[in-house]
Tab-separated table of C-alpha atoms in Angstrom:
chain	number	residue	atom	x	y	z
A	1	MET	CA	0.000	0.000	0.000
A	2	GLY	CA	1.493	3.335	-1.042
A	3	ARG	CA	2.069	6.317	1.159
A	4	ARG	CA	-1.121	8.340	1.625
A	5	ARG	CA	-0.950	11.786	0.054
A	6	ALA	CA	-1.169	14.599	2.580
A	7	PRO	CA	-4.080	17.064	2.181
A	8	GLU	CA	-3.241	20.112	0.110
A	9	LEU	CA	-3.537	23.469	1.858
A	10	TYR	CA	-3.200	25.727	-1.197
A	11	ARG	CA	-1.789	25.516	-4.719
A	12	ALA	CA	-0.233	28.714	-6.050
A	13	PRO	CA	-0.104	29.411	-9.821
A	14	PHE	CA	3.663	29.986	-9.597
A	15	PRO	CA	6.731	28.351	-8.001
A	16	LEU	CA	6.750	29.146	-4.263
A	17	TYR	CA	9.961	30.558	-2.806
A	18	ALA	CA	8.868	32.228	0.435
A	19	LEU	CA	6.189	31.800	3.113
A	20	GLN	CA	5.307	33.943	6.120
A	21	VAL	CA	2.657	33.300	8.769
A	22	ASP	CA	0.940	36.161	10.606
A	23	PRO	CA	-0.729	34.431	13.592
A	24	SER	CA	-2.317	37.631	14.931
A	25	ALA	CA	-4.278	38.164	11.707
A	26	GLY	CA	-4.635	34.510	10.721
A	27	LEU	CA	-2.816	35.121	7.433
A	28	LEU	CA	-0.484	32.982	5.347
A	29	ILE	CA	1.595	35.003	2.884
A	30	ALA	CA	3.005	33.051	-0.076
A	31	ALA	CA	5.348	34.511	-2.699
A	32	GLY	CA	7.276	33.449	-5.780
A	33	GLY	CA	7.015	33.443	-9.546
A	34	GLY	CA	8.802	32.737	-12.786
A	35	GLY	CA	11.044	35.815	-12.749
A	36	ALA	CA	11.799	37.989	-15.743
A	37	ALA	CA	11.830	35.095	-18.219
A	38	LYS	CA	8.891	35.205	-20.636
A	39	THR	CA	7.526	31.784	-19.729
A	40	GLY	CA	3.970	32.863	-18.987
A	41	ILE	CA	4.426	32.174	-15.260
A	42	LYS	CA	3.284	35.151	-13.212
A	43	ASN	CA	5.088	36.748	-10.272
A	44	GLY	CA	3.153	37.647	-7.165
A	45	VAL	CA	2.533	37.695	-3.443
A	46	HIS	CA	-0.635	35.927	-2.275
A	47	PHE	CA	-2.385	36.742	1.008
A	48	LEU	CA	-4.384	33.772	2.312
A	49	GLN	CA	-6.915	33.656	5.154
A	50	LEU	CA	-6.324	30.687	7.465
A	51	GLU	CA	-9.345	28.998	9.043
A	52	GLN	CA	-10.188	25.820	10.922
A	53	ILE	CA	-12.973	24.036	9.047
A	54	ASN	CA	-14.266	20.843	10.660
A	55	GLY	CA	-10.993	20.458	12.513
A	56	ARG	CA	-8.840	20.886	9.408
A	57	LEU	CA	-6.719	23.880	8.455
A	58	SER	CA	-7.905	25.621	5.290
A	59	ALA	CA	-6.624	28.594	3.296
A	60	SER	CA	-8.586	30.890	0.978
A	61	LEU	CA	-7.150	33.636	-1.198
A	62	LEU	CA	-7.843	37.192	-0.007
A	63	HIS	CA	-5.613	39.145	-2.366
A	64	SER	CA	-3.070	38.604	-5.130
A	65	HIS	CA	-0.408	41.313	-5.433
A	66	ASP	CA	1.278	41.474	-8.845
A	67	THR	CA	5.063	41.982	-8.687
A	68	GLU	CA	5.379	42.389	-12.481
A	69	THR	CA	8.708	40.914	-13.723
A	70	ARG	CA	10.165	40.328	-10.243
A	71	ALA	CA	9.874	37.000	-8.431
A	72	THR	CA	9.946	37.294	-4.646
A	73	MET	CA	12.625	34.934	-3.286
A	74	ASN	CA	12.570	35.814	0.436
A	75	LEU	CA	10.288	37.585	2.898
A	76	ALA	CA	10.336	39.152	6.365
A	77	LEU	CA	7.262	40.336	8.242
A	78	ALA	CA	6.924	43.114	10.857
A	79	GLY	CA	3.333	43.983	11.735
A	80	ASN	CA	1.697	44.951	8.440
A	81	ILE	CA	5.006	45.644	6.671
A	82	LEU	CA	6.557	43.058	4.353
A	83	ALA	CA	10.173	43.162	3.182
A	84	ALA	CA	10.417	41.238	-0.098
A	85	GLY	CA	13.674	40.191	-1.733
A	86	GLN	CA	13.259	40.568	-5.486
A	87	ASP	CA	16.411	39.939	-7.531
A	88	ALA	CA	19.053	42.434	-6.288
A	89	HIS	CA	16.491	44.647	-4.543
A	90	CYS	CA	14.421	44.809	-1.381
A	91	GLN	CA	10.846	46.061	-1.775
A	92	LEU	CA	8.792	47.171	1.228
A	93	LEU	CA	5.044	46.451	1.055
A	94	ARG	CA	2.293	47.593	3.428
A	95	PHE	CA	-0.944	45.596	3.635
A	96	GLN	CA	-4.202	46.283	5.431
A	97	THR	CA	-7.347	44.207	5.933
A	98	LEU	CA	-10.654	46.057	5.754
A	99	GLN	CA	-14.261	45.148	6.444
A	100	GLN	CA	-16.429	45.770	3.397
A	101	LYS	CA	-19.130	48.419	3.775
A	102	GLY	CA	-22.709	47.401	4.390
A	103	LYS	CA	-21.992	44.728	6.972
A	104	ASN	CA	-23.866	44.792	10.273
A	105	LYS	CA	-22.231	45.220	13.662
A	106	ALA	CA	-22.232	41.503	14.447
A	107	GLU	CA	-20.366	40.753	11.211
A	108	LYS	CA	-17.906	43.579	11.910
A	109	ALA	CA	-17.239	42.202	15.386
A	110	GLY	CA	-16.643	38.767	13.920
A	111	SER	CA	-14.078	40.203	11.505
A	112	LYS	CA	-11.833	41.194	14.434
A	113	GLU	CA	-10.980	37.613	15.369
A	114	GLN	CA	-7.215	37.343	15.445
A	115	ARG	CA	-6.733	33.595	15.252
A	116	PRO	CA	-7.757	31.125	12.521
A	117	ARG	CA	-11.501	30.753	12.963
A	118	GLN	CA	-13.391	27.539	13.753
A	119	ARG	CA	-16.354	26.960	11.472
A	120	LYS	CA	-18.656	23.973	11.060
A	121	GLY	CA	-20.146	22.899	7.790
A	122	ALA	CA	-18.280	25.507	5.786
A	123	ALA	CA	-17.721	25.072	2.083
A	124	PRO	CA	-14.294	23.908	0.904
A	125	ALA	CA	-11.682	26.636	0.482
A	126	GLU	CA	-11.517	28.314	-2.916
A	127	LYS	CA	-8.706	26.872	-5.013
A	128	LYS	CA	-8.735	29.322	-7.914
A	129	SER	CA	-6.193	32.134	-7.978
A	130	GLY	CA	-7.650	35.296	-9.427
A	131	ALA	CA	-6.029	38.693	-9.489
A	132	GLU	CA	-8.348	40.136	-6.812
A	133	THR	CA	-10.002	37.218	-4.994
A	134	HIS	CA	-11.262	37.788	-1.455
A	135	GLN	CA	-13.613	36.381	1.162
A	136	GLU	CA	-17.079	37.859	1.454
A	137	GLY	CA	-17.010	40.746	3.947
A	138	VAL	CA	-13.214	41.058	4.023
A	139	GLU	CA	-10.887	42.837	1.629
A	140	LEU	CA	-7.153	43.444	1.711
A	141	SER	CA	-5.164	46.267	0.155
A	142	VAL	CA	-1.433	46.321	-0.594
A	143	GLU	CA	0.777	49.285	-1.457
A	144	ASN	CA	4.396	49.489	-2.541
A	145	LEU	CA	6.588	51.587	-0.275
A	146	GLN	CA	10.338	52.098	-0.723
A	147	ALA	CA	12.705	49.866	-2.706
A	148	VAL	CA	16.513	49.742	-2.678
A	149	GLN	CA	19.293	47.678	-4.237
A	150	THR	CA	20.815	45.447	-1.544
A	151	ASP	CA	23.361	43.312	-3.409
A	152	PHE	CA	26.124	44.331	-5.810
A	153	SER	CA	27.881	41.167	-6.991
A	154	PRO	CA	28.339	40.477	-10.741
A	155	ASP	CA	25.212	38.318	-10.552
A	156	PRO	CA	23.393	40.147	-7.728
A	157	LEU	CA	20.716	38.466	-5.614
A	158	GLN	CA	19.338	39.268	-2.188
A	159	LYS	CA	19.163	35.893	-0.417
A	160	VAL	CA	17.869	36.828	3.036
A	161	VAL	CA	16.170	39.691	4.869
A	162	CYS	CA	15.372	40.141	8.575
A	163	PHE	CA	13.864	42.850	10.824
A	164	ASN	CA	15.318	43.730	14.212
A	165	HIS	CA	13.263	43.237	17.411
A	166	ASP	CA	11.382	46.554	17.222
A	167	SER	CA	11.123	46.656	13.397
A	168	THR	CA	13.046	49.929	13.089
A	169	LEU	CA	15.913	48.338	11.142
A	170	LEU	CA	16.194	45.792	8.356
A	171	ALA	CA	19.238	43.597	7.658
A	172	THR	CA	19.902	42.077	4.215
A	173	GLY	CA	22.466	39.634	2.840
A	174	GLY	CA	23.190	38.215	-0.574
A	175	THR	CA	25.670	36.816	-3.042
A	176	ASP	CA	28.333	39.493	-2.535
A	177	GLY	CA	28.916	38.464	1.112
A	178	TYR	CA	28.007	41.871	2.575
A	179	VAL	CA	25.529	42.593	5.361
A	180	ARG	CA	23.683	45.870	4.913
A	181	VAL	CA	21.400	47.422	7.525
A	182	TRP	CA	18.621	49.869	6.579
A	183	LYS	CA	16.226	52.167	8.406
A	184	VAL	CA	12.516	51.321	8.148
A	185	PRO	CA	10.572	52.552	6.256
A	186	SER	CA	12.938	55.008	4.513
A	187	LEU	CA	15.502	52.275	3.620
A	188	GLU	CA	18.329	54.675	4.363
A	189	LYS	CA	21.538	52.631	4.751
A	190	VAL	CA	23.075	52.834	8.237
A	191	LEU	CA	25.653	49.998	8.193
A	192	GLU	CA	27.591	47.897	5.670
A	193	PHE	CA	30.330	45.315	6.234
A	194	LYS	CA	31.849	42.219	4.648
A	195	ALA	CA	30.646	39.170	6.600
A	196	HIS	CA	31.616	36.190	4.398
A	197	GLU	CA	33.754	35.214	1.457
A	198	GLY	CA	31.070	34.218	-0.975
A	199	GLU	CA	27.302	34.087	-0.484
A	200	ILE	CA	25.471	34.774	2.758
A	201	GLU	CA	23.011	31.923	3.172
A	202	ASP	CA	21.063	33.209	6.181
A	203	LEU	CA	21.112	35.779	8.974
A	204	ALA	CA	19.276	36.361	12.254
A	205	VAL	CA	18.995	39.538	14.314
A	206	GLY	CA	19.047	39.133	18.096
A	207	PRO	CA	18.677	41.489	21.045
A	208	GLU	CA	21.141	44.250	21.860
A	209	GLY	CA	22.086	44.589	18.203
A	210	LYS	CA	23.707	41.154	17.851
A	211	LEU	CA	23.596	39.614	14.387
A	212	VAL	CA	24.344	36.022	13.344
A	213	THR	CA	25.323	35.225	9.749
A	214	VAL	CA	26.021	31.925	7.981
A	215	GLY	CA	27.679	31.597	4.592
A	216	TRP	CA	29.070	29.352	1.892
A	217	ASP	CA	32.565	29.755	3.365
A	218	LEU	CA	31.467	27.177	6.028
A	219	LYS	CA	31.478	29.856	8.757
A	220	ALA	CA	28.828	31.050	11.194
A	221	SER	CA	29.666	34.390	12.797
A	222	VAL	CA	28.244	36.539	15.586
A	223	TRP	CA	28.542	40.320	15.090
A	224	GLN	CA	27.988	43.416	17.218
A	225	LYS	CA	27.299	45.957	14.509
A	226	ASP	CA	30.308	45.420	12.174
A	227	GLN	CA	32.622	43.931	14.823
A	228	LEU	CA	33.143	40.154	14.980
A	229	VAL	CA	32.220	38.852	18.453
A	230	THR	CA	32.793	35.128	17.954
A	231	GLN	CA	32.364	32.283	15.495
A	232	LEU	CA	30.281	29.183	16.093
A	233	HIS	CA	32.187	25.900	16.332
A	234	TRP	CA	29.784	23.077	15.707
A	235	GLN	CA	32.004	20.262	14.427
A	236	GLU	CA	34.524	20.814	17.201
A	237	ASN	CA	31.772	20.102	19.731
A	238	GLY	CA	29.698	17.501	17.895
A	239	PRO	CA	29.875	14.763	15.233
A	240	THR	CA	32.929	14.970	12.981
A	241	PHE	CA	33.358	13.661	9.467
A	242	SER	CA	36.882	14.230	8.223
A	243	HIS	CA	35.906	13.443	4.639
A	244	THR	CA	32.624	15.407	4.675
A	245	PRO	CA	32.748	19.177	5.200
A	246	TYR	CA	29.530	20.716	6.538
A	247	ARG	CA	28.227	24.227	6.150
A	248	TYR	CA	25.601	26.167	8.054
A	249	GLN	CA	22.380	26.395	6.057
A	250	ALA	CA	20.091	28.380	8.381
A	251	CYS	CA	20.034	30.272	11.695
A	252	ARG	CA	17.147	31.559	13.832
A	253	PHE	CA	16.716	32.999	17.321
A	254	GLY	CA	13.900	31.684	19.512
A	255	GLN	CA	12.452	32.477	22.912
A	256	VAL	CA	12.813	30.087	25.853
A	257	PRO	CA	9.165	29.393	26.831
A	258	ASP	CA	9.732	29.164	30.621
A	259	GLN	CA	12.307	31.985	30.751
A	260	PRO	CA	10.928	35.411	29.726
A	261	ALA	CA	14.412	36.834	29.187
A	262	GLY	CA	15.910	33.634	27.830
A	263	LEU	CA	17.025	33.193	24.234
A	264	ARG	CA	18.329	30.324	22.129
A	265	LEU	CA	19.926	30.243	18.719
A	266	PHE	CA	19.137	27.352	16.371
A	267	THR	CA	21.215	26.370	13.346
A	268	VAL	CA	21.007	23.723	10.637
A	269	GLN	CA	24.155	22.089	9.241
A	270	ILE	CA	24.130	20.275	5.888
A	271	PRO	CA	26.841	18.509	3.841
A	272	HIS	CA	28.660	21.091	1.728
A	273	LYS	CA	28.739	18.723	-1.251
A	274	ARG	CA	26.015	16.433	-2.571
A	275	LEU	CA	27.008	12.775	-2.310
A	276	ARG	CA	25.420	9.633	-3.731
A	277	GLN	CA	24.924	8.365	-0.183
A	278	PRO	CA	24.479	11.617	1.710
A	279	PRO	CA	25.386	11.805	5.405
A	280	PRO	CA	22.742	13.182	7.793
A	281	CYS	CA	21.933	16.826	8.341
A	282	TYR	CA	22.080	18.218	11.870
A	283	LEU	CA	20.066	20.593	14.032
A	284	THR	CA	21.870	22.423	16.857
A	285	ALA	CA	20.653	24.565	19.759
A	286	TRP	CA	23.013	27.219	21.166
A	287	ASP	CA	22.940	29.366	24.284
A	288	GLY	CA	21.742	32.793	23.122
A	289	SER	CA	24.180	34.655	25.389
A	290	THR	CA	27.420	32.655	25.304
A	291	PHE	CA	26.825	31.073	21.860
A	292	LEU	CA	28.072	27.729	23.165
A	293	PRO	CA	26.318	24.599	21.823
A	294	LEU	CA	23.675	23.036	24.075
A	295	ARG	CA	22.693	19.959	22.042
A	296	THR	CA	22.873	18.579	18.510
A	297	ARG	CA	20.585	16.038	16.865
A	298	SER	CA	20.547	14.349	13.481
A	299	CYS	CA	17.519	15.389	11.432
A	300	GLY	CA	17.649	12.847	8.607
A	301	HIS	CA	19.335	12.476	5.238
A	302	GLU	CA	17.055	14.771	3.225
A	303	VAL	CA	18.824	18.100	2.674
A	304	ILE	CA	17.317	20.828	4.859
A	305	SER	CA	16.486	24.029	2.985
A	306	CYS	CA	14.798	26.233	5.610
A	307	LEU	CA	14.253	26.652	9.352
A	308	SER	CA	11.534	28.486	11.292
A	309	VAL	CA	10.794	28.934	15.000
A	310	SER	CA	7.249	29.293	16.348
A	311	GLU	CA	6.377	32.586	18.005
A	312	SER	CA	6.213	30.901	21.411
A	313	GLY	CA	9.652	29.301	20.960
A	314	THR	CA	8.138	25.844	21.500
A	315	PHE	CA	8.485	24.306	18.044
A	316	LEU	CA	10.917	24.296	15.137
A	317	GLY	CA	9.846	23.756	11.542
A	318	LEU	CA	12.233	22.256	8.987
A	319	GLY	CA	11.625	22.155	5.246
A	320	THR	CA	13.624	20.004	2.809
A	321	VAL	CA	14.567	20.393	-0.835
A	322	THR	CA	12.247	17.480	-1.688
A	323	GLY	CA	9.214	19.239	-0.195
A	324	SER	CA	8.818	17.319	3.064
A	325	VAL	CA	8.284	19.063	6.406
A	326	ALA	CA	9.254	18.136	9.960
A	327	ILE	CA	8.262	19.652	13.314
A	328	TYR	CA	10.678	19.443	16.266
A	329	ILE	CA	10.401	20.364	19.947
A	330	ALA	CA	12.766	23.288	20.475
A	331	PHE	CA	13.909	22.321	23.998
A	332	SER	CA	14.861	18.705	23.297
A	333	LEU	CA	15.238	18.785	19.480
A	334	GLN	CA	12.993	15.712	19.423
A	335	GLY	CA	11.040	15.204	16.212
A	336	VAL	CA	7.258	15.117	16.594
A	337	PHE	CA	5.934	15.077	13.034
A	338	LEU	CA	6.999	14.523	9.437
A	339	CYS	CA	4.839	14.944	6.362
A	340	GLY	CA	4.993	15.936	2.724
A	341	CYS	CA	3.138	19.257	2.644
A	342	CYS	CA	3.203	22.720	4.144
A	343	CYS	CA	-0.118	22.313	6.003
A	344	CYS	CA	1.442	20.805	9.139
A	345	TYR	CA	4.387	23.181	8.892
A	346	VAL	CA	2.030	26.148	9.062
A	347	SER	CA	-0.028	24.542	11.849
A	348	GLY	CA	3.085	24.034	13.958
A	349	LEU	CA	4.239	27.614	13.533
A	350	LEU	CA	0.829	28.918	14.668
A	351	LEU	CA	1.255	27.213	18.078
């Protein structure tokens, strides 16, 4: 008997490169596209309303924002402001949900629910992707704010973007190895420094201005503004493979649920080269103050492509290049779920 296909949450009309969940508004934001090539594949950012229907998570399209010839490759969310990496540029978007006119007070009150809503007997979620599709009674508007070039290599590409804790600054990294920090929303540059030889794969902004970067030069570095504080040393403290170099693929800060002021850093390590019989990937938790490793756990042989931490700091979500998803407990790094779709990934990050 074959493996049962997981239920589909939503099918976008373009390749998906970035997802963001807004738990307070019950929104899933999906972005991607076919780029500038004239293939007929559109580029856009889709805003989806998340709901619980008969105990199952469902998503319906509220709004489709056209990004013309630019495919969005990475996203960061701060309130109702989106930072979208599009080729060598970062585009700021502002979105707002509105109640349509003519609705009574009870309907308006119902529109203020901030978590995915529980409904019984509701119709299946709409699967079509129109240019301006929305739920009855709710509409969403999107406006372009500032845009700025953030990468200057011969083949420029912004690979990652991240807000600081109070959303006043935005950090970007790309193929030229430089970190650049920008004011929000003016996108005035306030800091620039060389962080890696080669591409920056990921970055995470912590408290007190600390910044963690990981790159293709196999290094993971902790910075205070443009000054190097320390480098992470995973293989010196964990499994070693003399014939298999590893690189850091992703990094994220997360809260410690039972410690209001506590902070952990999580990283993913993957083999630097693809092998016919690939060794496992690893997930590591670090102390957020000393940046010493706390524990490391193997997370399978499928190559990890992305890492997310739930808002509560309780769960980690891992996505692989083959499309599978795994949910881990942040404290113990114990796996709790593995499936082949983004539905469970989104559910875990809403907890």
